[in-house]
XYZ file of C-alpha atoms in Angstrom:
630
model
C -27.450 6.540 -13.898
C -30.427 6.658 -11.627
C -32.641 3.981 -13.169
C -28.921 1.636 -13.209
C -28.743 2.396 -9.904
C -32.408 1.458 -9.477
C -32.380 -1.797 -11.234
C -29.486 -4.330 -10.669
C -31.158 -6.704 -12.355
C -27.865 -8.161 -14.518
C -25.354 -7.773 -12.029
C -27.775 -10.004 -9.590
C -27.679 -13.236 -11.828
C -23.472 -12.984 -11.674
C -21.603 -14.833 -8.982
C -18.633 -15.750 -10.858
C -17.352 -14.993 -14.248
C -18.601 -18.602 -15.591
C -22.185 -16.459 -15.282
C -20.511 -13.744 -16.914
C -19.480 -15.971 -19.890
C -23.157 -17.311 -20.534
C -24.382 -13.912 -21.322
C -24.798 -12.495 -24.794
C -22.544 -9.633 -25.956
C -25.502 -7.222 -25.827
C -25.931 -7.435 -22.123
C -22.279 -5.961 -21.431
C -23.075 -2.774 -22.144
C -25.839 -2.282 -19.585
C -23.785 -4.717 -17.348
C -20.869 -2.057 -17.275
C -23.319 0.602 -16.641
C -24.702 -1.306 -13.274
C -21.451 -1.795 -12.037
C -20.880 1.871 -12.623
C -23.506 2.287 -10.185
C -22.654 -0.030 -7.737
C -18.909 1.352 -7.393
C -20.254 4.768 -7.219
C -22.893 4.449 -4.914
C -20.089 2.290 -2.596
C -17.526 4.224 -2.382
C -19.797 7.489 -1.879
C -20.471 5.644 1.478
C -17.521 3.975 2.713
C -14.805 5.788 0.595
C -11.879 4.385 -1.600
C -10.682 3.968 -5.208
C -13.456 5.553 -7.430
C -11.561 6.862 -10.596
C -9.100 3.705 -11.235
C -12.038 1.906 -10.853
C -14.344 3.185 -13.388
C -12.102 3.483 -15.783
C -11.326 -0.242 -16.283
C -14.721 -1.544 -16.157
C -15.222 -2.606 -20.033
C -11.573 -3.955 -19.626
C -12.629 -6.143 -16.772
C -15.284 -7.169 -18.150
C -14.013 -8.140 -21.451
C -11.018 -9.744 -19.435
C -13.127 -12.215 -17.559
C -15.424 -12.773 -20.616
C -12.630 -13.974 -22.799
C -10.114 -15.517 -20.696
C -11.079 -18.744 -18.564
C -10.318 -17.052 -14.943
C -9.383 -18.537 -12.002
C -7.256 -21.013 -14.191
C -6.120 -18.255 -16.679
C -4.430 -16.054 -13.628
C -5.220 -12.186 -14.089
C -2.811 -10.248 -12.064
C -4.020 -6.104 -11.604
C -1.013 -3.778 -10.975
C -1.490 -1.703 -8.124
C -4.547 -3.038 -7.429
C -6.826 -0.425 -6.332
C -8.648 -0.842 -9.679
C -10.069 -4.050 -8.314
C -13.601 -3.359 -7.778
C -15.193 -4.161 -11.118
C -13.328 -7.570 -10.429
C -14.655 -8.109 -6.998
C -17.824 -7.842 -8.144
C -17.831 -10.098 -10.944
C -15.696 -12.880 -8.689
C -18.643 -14.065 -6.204
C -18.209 -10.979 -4.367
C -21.217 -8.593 -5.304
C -23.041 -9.607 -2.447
C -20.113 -8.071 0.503
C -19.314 -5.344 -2.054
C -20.934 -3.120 0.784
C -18.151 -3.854 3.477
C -15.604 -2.222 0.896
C -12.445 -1.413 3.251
C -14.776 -1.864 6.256
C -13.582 -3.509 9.668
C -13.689 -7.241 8.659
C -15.069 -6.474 5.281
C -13.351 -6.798 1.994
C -10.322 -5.505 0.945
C -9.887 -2.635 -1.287
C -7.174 -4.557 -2.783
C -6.736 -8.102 -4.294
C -6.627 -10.068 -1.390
C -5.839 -14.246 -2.051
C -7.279 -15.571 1.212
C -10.556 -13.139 0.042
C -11.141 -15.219 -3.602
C -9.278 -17.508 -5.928
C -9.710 -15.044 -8.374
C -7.411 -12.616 -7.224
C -3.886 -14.258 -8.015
C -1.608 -11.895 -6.168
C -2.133 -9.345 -2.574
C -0.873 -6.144 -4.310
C -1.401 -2.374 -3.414
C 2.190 -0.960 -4.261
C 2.483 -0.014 -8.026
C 4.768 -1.512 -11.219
C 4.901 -5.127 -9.518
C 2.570 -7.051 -12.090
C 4.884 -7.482 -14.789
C 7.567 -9.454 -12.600
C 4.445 -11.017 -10.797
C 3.137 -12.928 -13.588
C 6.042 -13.298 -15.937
C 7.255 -15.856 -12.703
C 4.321 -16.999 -12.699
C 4.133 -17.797 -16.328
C 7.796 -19.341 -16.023
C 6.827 -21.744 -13.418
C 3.533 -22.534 -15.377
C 5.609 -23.494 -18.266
C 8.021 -25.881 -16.270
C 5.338 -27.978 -15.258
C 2.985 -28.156 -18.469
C 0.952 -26.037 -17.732
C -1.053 -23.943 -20.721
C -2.849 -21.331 -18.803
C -2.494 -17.981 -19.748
C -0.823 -15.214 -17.056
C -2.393 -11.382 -17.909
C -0.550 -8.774 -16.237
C -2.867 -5.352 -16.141
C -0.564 -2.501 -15.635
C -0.842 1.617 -15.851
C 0.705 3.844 -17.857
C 1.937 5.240 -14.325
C 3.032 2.031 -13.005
C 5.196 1.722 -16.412
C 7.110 4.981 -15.010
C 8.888 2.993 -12.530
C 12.370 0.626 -13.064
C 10.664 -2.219 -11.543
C 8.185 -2.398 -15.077
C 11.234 -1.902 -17.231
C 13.500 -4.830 -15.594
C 10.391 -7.186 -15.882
C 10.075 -5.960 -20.047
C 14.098 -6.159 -20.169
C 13.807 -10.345 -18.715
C 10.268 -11.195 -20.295
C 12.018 -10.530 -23.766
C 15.119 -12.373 -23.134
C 13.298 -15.666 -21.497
C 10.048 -14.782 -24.494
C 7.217 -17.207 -22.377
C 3.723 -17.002 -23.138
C 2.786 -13.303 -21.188
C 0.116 -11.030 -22.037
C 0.215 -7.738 -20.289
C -2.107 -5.082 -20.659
C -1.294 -1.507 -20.770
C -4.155 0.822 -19.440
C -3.111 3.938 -20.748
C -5.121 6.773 -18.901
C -2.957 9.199 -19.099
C -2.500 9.267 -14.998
C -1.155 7.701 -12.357
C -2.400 9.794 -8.869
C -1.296 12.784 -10.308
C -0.915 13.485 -13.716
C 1.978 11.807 -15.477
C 5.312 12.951 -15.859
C 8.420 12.483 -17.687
C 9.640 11.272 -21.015
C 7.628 7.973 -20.857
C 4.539 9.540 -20.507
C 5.014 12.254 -23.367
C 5.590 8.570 -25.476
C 3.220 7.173 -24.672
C 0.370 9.786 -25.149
C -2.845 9.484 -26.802
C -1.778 12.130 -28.746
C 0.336 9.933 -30.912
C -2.899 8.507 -32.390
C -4.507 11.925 -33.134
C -5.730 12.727 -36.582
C -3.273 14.872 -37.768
C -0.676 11.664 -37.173
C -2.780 8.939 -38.626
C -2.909 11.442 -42.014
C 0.693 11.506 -41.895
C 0.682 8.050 -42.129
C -1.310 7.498 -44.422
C 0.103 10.028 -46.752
C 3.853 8.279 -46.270
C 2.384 5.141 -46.862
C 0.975 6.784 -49.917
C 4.306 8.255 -51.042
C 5.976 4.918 -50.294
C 4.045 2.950 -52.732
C 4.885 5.052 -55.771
C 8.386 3.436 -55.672
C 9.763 0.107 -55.857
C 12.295 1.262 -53.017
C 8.903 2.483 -50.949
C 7.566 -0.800 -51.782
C 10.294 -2.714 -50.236
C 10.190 -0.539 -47.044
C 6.291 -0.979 -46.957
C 7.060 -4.799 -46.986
C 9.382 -5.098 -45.119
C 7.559 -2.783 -42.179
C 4.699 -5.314 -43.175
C 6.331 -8.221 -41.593
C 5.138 -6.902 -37.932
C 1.673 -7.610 -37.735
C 1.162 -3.563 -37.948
C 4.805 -2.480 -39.288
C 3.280 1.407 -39.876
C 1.886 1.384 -36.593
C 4.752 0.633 -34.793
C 6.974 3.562 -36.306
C 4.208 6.011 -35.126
C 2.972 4.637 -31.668
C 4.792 3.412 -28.155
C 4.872 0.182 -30.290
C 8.722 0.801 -31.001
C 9.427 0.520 -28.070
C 7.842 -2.594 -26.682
C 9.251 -3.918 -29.619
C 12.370 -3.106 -28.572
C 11.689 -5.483 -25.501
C 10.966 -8.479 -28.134
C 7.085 -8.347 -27.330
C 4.744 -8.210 -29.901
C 2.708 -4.952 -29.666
C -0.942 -4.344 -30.166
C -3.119 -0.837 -30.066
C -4.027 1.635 -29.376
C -7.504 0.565 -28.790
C -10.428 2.019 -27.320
C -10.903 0.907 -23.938
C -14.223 1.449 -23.680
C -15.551 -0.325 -26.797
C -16.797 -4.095 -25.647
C -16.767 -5.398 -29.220
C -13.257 -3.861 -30.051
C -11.959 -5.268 -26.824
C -13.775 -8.452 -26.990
C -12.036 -8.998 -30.321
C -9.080 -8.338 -30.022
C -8.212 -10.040 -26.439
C -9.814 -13.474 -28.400
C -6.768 -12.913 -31.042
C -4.054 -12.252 -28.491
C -5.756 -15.383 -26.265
C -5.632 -17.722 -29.631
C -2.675 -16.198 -31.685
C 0.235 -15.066 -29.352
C 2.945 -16.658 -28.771
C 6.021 -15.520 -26.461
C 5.090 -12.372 -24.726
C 2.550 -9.625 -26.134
C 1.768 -6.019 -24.748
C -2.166 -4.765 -25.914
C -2.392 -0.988 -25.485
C -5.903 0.079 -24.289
C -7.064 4.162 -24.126
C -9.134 4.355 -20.965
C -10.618 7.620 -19.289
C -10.116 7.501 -15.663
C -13.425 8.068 -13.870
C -15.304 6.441 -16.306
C -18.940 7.146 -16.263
C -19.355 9.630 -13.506
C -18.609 13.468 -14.688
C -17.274 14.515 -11.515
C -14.423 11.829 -11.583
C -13.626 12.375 -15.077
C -13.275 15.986 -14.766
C -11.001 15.710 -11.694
C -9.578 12.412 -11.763
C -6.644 13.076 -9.807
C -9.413 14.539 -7.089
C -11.338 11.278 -7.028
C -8.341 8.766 -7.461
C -8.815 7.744 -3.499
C -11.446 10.059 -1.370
C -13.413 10.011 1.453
C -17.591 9.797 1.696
C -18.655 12.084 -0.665
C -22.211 12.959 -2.162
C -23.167 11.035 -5.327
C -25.211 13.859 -6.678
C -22.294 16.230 -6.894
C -19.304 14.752 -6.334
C -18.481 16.930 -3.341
C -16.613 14.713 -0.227
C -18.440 14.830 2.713
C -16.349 17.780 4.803
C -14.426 16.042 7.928
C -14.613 18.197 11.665
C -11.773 19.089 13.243
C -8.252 20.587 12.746
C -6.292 20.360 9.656
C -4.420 17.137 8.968
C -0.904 16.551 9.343
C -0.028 16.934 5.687
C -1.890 19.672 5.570
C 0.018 21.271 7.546
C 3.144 20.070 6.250
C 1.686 21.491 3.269
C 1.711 25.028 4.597
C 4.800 24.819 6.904
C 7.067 23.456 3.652
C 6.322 26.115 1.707
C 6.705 28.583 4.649
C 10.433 27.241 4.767
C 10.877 27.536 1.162
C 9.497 31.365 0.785
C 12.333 32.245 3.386
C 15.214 29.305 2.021
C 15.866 29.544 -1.752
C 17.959 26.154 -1.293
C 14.618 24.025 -0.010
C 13.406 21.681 -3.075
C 10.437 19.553 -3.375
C 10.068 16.026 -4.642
C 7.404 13.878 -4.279
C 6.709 10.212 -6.395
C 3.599 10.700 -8.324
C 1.738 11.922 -5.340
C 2.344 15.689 -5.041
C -1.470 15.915 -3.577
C -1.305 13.211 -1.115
C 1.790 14.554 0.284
C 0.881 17.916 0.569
C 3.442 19.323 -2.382
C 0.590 20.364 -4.338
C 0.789 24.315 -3.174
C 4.616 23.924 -3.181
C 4.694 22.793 -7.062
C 2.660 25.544 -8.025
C 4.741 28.523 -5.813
C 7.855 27.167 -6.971
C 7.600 25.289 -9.785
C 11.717 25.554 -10.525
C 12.189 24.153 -7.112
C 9.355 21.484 -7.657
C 9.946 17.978 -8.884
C 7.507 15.143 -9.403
C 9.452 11.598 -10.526
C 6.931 9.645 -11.560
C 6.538 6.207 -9.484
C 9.708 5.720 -8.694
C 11.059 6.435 -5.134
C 14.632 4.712 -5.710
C 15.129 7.462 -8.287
C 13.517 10.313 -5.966
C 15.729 9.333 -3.041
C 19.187 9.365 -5.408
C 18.172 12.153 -7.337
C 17.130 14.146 -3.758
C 20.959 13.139 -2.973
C 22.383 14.769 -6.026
C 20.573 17.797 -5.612
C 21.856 17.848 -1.778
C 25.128 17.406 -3.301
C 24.959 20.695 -5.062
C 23.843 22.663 -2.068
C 20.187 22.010 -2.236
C 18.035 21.278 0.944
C 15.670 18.757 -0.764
C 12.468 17.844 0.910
C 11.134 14.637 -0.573
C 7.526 13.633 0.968
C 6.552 10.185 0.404
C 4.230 7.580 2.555
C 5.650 5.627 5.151
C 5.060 2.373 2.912
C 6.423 3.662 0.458
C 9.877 4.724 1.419
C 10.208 1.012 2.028
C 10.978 0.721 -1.882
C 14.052 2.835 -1.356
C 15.613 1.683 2.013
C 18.673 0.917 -0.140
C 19.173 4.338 -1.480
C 18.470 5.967 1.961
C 21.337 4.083 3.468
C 23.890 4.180 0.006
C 23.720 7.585 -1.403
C 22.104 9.779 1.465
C 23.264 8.656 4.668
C 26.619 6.887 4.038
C 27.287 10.153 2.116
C 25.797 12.309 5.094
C 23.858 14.191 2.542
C 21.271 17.420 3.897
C 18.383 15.191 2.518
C 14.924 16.054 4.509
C 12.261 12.495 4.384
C 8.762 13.940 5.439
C 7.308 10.357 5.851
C 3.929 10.833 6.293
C 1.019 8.067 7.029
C 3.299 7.009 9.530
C 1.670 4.037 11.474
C -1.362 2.791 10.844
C -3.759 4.024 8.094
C -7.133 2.665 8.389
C -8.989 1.342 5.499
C -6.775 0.815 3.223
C -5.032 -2.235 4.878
C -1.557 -3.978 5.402
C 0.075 -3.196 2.546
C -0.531 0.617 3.233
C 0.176 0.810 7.172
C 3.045 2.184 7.986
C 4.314 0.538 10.903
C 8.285 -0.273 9.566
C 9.545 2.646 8.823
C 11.435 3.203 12.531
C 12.390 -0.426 11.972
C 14.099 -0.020 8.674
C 15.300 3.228 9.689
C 16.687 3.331 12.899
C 19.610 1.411 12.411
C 20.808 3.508 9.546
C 23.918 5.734 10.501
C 24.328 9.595 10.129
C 20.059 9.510 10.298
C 18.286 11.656 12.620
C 14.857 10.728 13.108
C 12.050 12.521 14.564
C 8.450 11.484 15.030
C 6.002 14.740 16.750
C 3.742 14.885 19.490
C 1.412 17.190 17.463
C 0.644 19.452 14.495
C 2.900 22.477 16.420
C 6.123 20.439 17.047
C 6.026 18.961 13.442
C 6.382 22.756 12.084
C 9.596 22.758 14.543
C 10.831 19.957 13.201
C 10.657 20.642 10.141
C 12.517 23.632 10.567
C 14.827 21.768 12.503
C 15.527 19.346 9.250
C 16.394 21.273 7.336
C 18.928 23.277 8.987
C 20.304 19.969 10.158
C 23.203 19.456 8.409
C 22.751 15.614 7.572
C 19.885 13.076 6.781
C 17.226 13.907 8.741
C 13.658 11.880 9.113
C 10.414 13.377 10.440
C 7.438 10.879 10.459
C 4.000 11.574 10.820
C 0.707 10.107 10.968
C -2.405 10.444 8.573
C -5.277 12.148 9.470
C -6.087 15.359 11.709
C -3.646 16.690 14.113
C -4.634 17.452 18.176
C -6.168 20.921 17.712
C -3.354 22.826 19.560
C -2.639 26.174 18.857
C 0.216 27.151 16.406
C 3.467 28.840 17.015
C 4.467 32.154 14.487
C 7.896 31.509 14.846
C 9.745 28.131 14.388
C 12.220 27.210 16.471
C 15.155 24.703 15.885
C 14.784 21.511 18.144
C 18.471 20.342 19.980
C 18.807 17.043 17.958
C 18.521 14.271 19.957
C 16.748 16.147 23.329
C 13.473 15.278 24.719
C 10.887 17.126 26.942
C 9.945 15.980 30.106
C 5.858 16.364 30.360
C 5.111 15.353 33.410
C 6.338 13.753 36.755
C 6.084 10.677 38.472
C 8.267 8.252 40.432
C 5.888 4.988 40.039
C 6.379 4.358 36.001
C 7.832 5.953 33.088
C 5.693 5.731 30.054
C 7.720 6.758 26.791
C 4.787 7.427 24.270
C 6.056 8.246 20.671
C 4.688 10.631 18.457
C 1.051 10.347 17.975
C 0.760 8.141 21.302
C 1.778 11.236 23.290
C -1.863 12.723 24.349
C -3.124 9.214 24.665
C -0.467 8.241 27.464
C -0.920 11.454 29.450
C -4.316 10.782 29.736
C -3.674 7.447 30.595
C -1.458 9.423 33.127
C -3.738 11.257 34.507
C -6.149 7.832 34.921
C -3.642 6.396 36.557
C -3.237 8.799 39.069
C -6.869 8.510 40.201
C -5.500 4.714 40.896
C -3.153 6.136 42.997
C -0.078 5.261 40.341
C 2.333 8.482 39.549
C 3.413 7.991 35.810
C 5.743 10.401 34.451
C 5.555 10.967 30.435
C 8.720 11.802 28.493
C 7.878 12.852 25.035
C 11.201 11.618 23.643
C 10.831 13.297 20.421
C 14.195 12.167 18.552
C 14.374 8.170 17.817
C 17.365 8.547 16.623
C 19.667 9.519 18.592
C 17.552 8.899 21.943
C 17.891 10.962 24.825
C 19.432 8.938 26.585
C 20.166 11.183 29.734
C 16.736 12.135 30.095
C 15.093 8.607 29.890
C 18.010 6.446 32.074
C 17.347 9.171 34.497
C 13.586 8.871 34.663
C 13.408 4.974 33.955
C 16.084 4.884 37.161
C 14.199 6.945 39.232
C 10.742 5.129 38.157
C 12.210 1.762 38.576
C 9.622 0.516 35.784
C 9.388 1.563 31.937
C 6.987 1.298 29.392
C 7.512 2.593 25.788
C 3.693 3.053 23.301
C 4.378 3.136 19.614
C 2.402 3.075 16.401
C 4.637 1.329 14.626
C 5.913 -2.370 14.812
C 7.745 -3.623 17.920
C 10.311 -5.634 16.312
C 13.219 -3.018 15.750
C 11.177 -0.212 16.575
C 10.968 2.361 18.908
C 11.173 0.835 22.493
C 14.013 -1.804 21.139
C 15.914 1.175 20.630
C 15.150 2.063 24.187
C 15.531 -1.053 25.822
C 18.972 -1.660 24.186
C 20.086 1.910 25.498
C 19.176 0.869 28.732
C 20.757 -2.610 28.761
C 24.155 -0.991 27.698
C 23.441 1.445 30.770
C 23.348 -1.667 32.699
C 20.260 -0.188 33.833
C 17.958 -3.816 34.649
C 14.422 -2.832 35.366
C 10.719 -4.106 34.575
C 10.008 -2.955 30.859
C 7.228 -3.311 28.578
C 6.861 -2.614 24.786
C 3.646 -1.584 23.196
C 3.200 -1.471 19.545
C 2.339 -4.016 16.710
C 3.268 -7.775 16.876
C 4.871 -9.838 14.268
C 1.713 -9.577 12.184
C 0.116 -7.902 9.313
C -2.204 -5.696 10.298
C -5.661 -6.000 8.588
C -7.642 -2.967 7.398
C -10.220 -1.155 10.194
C -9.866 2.591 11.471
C -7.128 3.742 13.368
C -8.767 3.572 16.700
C -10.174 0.128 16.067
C -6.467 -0.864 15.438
C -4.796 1.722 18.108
C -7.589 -0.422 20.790
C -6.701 -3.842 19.650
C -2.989 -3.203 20.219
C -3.477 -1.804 23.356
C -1.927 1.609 22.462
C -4.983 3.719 23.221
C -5.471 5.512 26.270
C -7.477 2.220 28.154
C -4.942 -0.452 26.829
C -1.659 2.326 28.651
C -3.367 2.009 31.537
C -3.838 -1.944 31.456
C -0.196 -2.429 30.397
C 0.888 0.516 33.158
C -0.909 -1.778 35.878
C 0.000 -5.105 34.933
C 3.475 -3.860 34.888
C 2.816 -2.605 38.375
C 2.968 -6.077 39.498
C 6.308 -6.854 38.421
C 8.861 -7.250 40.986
């Protein structure tokens, strides 16, 4: 590793895969182990996708070697597996601005390279991706192949299975790639998984085999079943590996193969590039965290991480106080020592959203779905509909894949179904399609839904006591990173739904700062008041339903009103406010802070928080300007 790391000698000469192509076989090897180093060493700085990463390098390698990229169009599910493929697509050179302010994405990005087909970072979307692609490509003449490259955790979800279900029926020209590591974030769960493990190929199963095979052939009825299974490509195969079931789907199936074996891969992506025809699944074993002992130990540890130290793996430890999932973490499982009816269900993520301690106190009350958040939603509903209190943590942009099943079988039903959203707002590094700015958006509109957003670490434990006692759909969202530092109540105490709290008084200018905006508008408060400017600051608390009493009567008394979210403007936070107020026919100088109708591009939150003008500096601009308004 350390003399790689010293000499990048081959991974210097490539700036595109055409460079790639010219090299001899031999060179890949030593190739793979350079751009081992480089993703290590990267990410051990700036953070980001280490284990995904290092466990497809052979496979993008091989991919780019054999197939004539950009005009064969490779399509990566997910996407956070991308950095072997950045480096080896003219990109080698910026690979050290990895999810930097204006560096490069940590994600296939199309206005970033022509190599990278799709923008992606949500899971099980490849499939669909490029078998519309491959459609469109075959209306107009076109003979360029379409590789999908998906997970064996991105298979977990419906989306992969209705893409299988209409790639068999319409049988185009489709290769996708299953990289079969045996995880997703977490480890894998479910029925699909237990199919498809490596286990299938063990030793003890390929005797088996061979020993029916054996048996078969010493009678003519044996013989006819052998031929017959013969007619597949590998009939024997099939009946002992996940090939049945792709099958099933009217693809031809191919593997398991080693992942990690450049002459195995090599070989066998030339046959499926020259032979196939209609749509083909290859089956490739990879070890997630590839390469680097730490991340192959712990590969659920080092899926996405902070800075750590390259000679030990450990992350580089973060100052301050706890985070906001941690502390969901601990105030969950608080609730459910003291409420046998409180359930926990997370999608694949029970670490990232802080269910990890609650899975292993209560494993009966613990549920992990796979990816697959329509399901977790519905399922959450039938468990409410029994009695439970289901909690069911997911991030912000991800409860956008069940908006549907929020509004159909939780809240039209008025089911007890608790949402911790968490990474609420903005998220830093990781980019657009992680921020979490629509949630209140897609939310707020959504009848029998109570939804919350806290000032601080202490008034999320209240309201997530308040939840779920709350008879009904309730909605708490909450930002990533560390909470304020205030000190924590013992005893949890149930908020009045729909009340806010007055924290401080002025008659000049309301400011209504939501959730994480809170502290920054008070001390925008306070700066205004050494400008002579009284601003009172309503933490409202409740979204939905407002308080509407409290803020007519402060906005009236004010005369002027101006409402600081981290979320998107449009249908967000002070729409809901401004509405309340026009159907108060309460007309006064207003101003909305939050996100325009952009995506937002990658940097950290208080880059993004300043170039909104939602930080403490940008209140006080807005708070002034509006100052002027007659």
């Amino acid at each position: 590793m350390t003399e790689a790391a010293a000499e990048l000698s081959l991974l210097e000469t490539i700036d595109s895969p055409a460079d790639l192509r010219g090299l001899p076989v031999r060179d890949l090897e030593l190739l793979a182990e350079e751009i081992r180093a480089r993703i290590i060493a990267t990410v051990a700085e700036n953070g980001g996708h280490l284990a995904p990463s290092l466990g497809v390098v052979e496979l993008t390698l091989a991919l780019h070697y054999v197939f004539n990229t950009p005009q064969d169009k490779l399509i990566w599910d997910v996407g956070h597996q991308c950095y072997a493929h950045k480096l080896l697509t003219g990109r080698r050179d910026k690979f050290h601005t990895l999810r930097q302010h204006q560096g490069i994405s940590g994600f296939p990005k199309r206005d970033e390279s022509e190599y990278d087909t799709i923008e992606t970072g949500h899971s099980s979307t490849s499939i669909s991706f490029a078998l519309g692609l491959a459609a469109a490509q075959q209306l107009q003449g076109d003979q360029s192949k379409v590789i999908a490259v998906i997970g064996d955790g991105s298979m977990t979800a419906g989306l992969a299975f209705e893409a299988l279900n209409h790639a068999g029926d319409l049988h185009k020209n489709l290769i996708v790639i299953l990289n079969d590591n045996e995880m997703s974030i977490s480890a894998n769960v479910g029925a699909l998984s237990s199919f498809l493990s490596r286990k299938m190929t063990s030793k003890t199963v390929r005797r088996l085999k061979d020993q029916i095979e054996e048996g078969l052939k010493l009678c003519s009825v044996g013989e006819n079943i052998l031929s017959i299974l013969r007619k597949s490509e590998e009939g024997l195969k099939v009946l002992f590996t996940p090939g049945m079931l792709f099958e099933a789907f009217k693809f031809d199936y191919i593997g398991p193969i080693p992942g990690h074996d450049l002459p195995v891969l090599l070989e066998t992506l030339e046959n499926v590039r020259d032979n196939s025809h209609g749509p083909v699944l290859v089956h490739v074993l990879t070890t997630k965290g590839k390469g680097y002992e730490p991340a192959e130990k712990n590969p659920g540890d080092y899926h996405g991480l902070g800075p750590f130290s390259v000679e030990d793996g450990r992350p580089i430890p973060a100052s301050g106080p706890p985070s906001y999932t941690a502390v969901f973490s601990k105030t969950v499982c608080e609730l459910a020592a003291n409420d046998q009816r409180i359930a926990g269900i997370t999608a694949a993520m029970r670490a990232g959203t802080g269910l990890l301690e609650f899975s292993k106190r209560f494993p009966d009350r613990f549920f992990d779905v796979g990816i697959a958040e329509q399901h977790a939603v519905t399922f959450a509903a039938g468990l409410a509909l029994a009695g439970l209190r289901p909690v069911v943590a997911v991030y912000a942009s991800f409860i956008q894949r069940a908006v549907d099943q929020v509004i159909h079988d939780v809240c039209l039903t008025n089911l007890p179904v608790v949402f911790a959203i968490d990474r609420a707002g903005v998220v830093g590094d990781d980019g657009p399609t992680h921020h979490g700015v629509f949630d209140i958006s897609l939310l707020r509109c959504v009848p029998n839904l109570t939804l919350m957003a806290p000032k601080d670490e202490n008034e999320l434990r209240h309201m997530l006591f308040t939840a779920v006692q709350h008879d009904g759909p309730c909605a708490v969202r909450y930002p990533r990173g560390s909470g304020e530092g205030v000190p924590m109540d013992e005893e949890l105490l149930r908020l009045p739904i729909g009340k806010g709290e007055l924290l401080r008084k002025g008659s000049d200018i309301a400011i209504l700062p939501l959730g994480n905006r809170v502290y920054a508008a008070m001390q925008a408060a306070e700066g205004l008041a050494k400008l002579g400017v009284e601003a009172a600051v309503i933490n409202p608390r409740f979204i939905k339903p407002l308080d509407s009493e409290l803020i007519s009567h402060w906005a009236e008394r004010c005369g002027r009103v101006l409402t600081v979210e981290d979320n998107a403007k449009k249908g967000g936070f002070g729409g809901a406010v401004a509405q309340m107020l026009h159907e108060r026919h309460l007309t006064l100088p207003m101003r909305l802070l939050g996100y325009g109708d952009a995506f937002i591009e990658q940097a950290p939150q208080q880059v993004l928080w300043k170039d909104a003008g939602i930080d403490t500096a940008g209140i006080i601009k807005a708070a002034l300007e509006l100052m002027q308004q007659k």
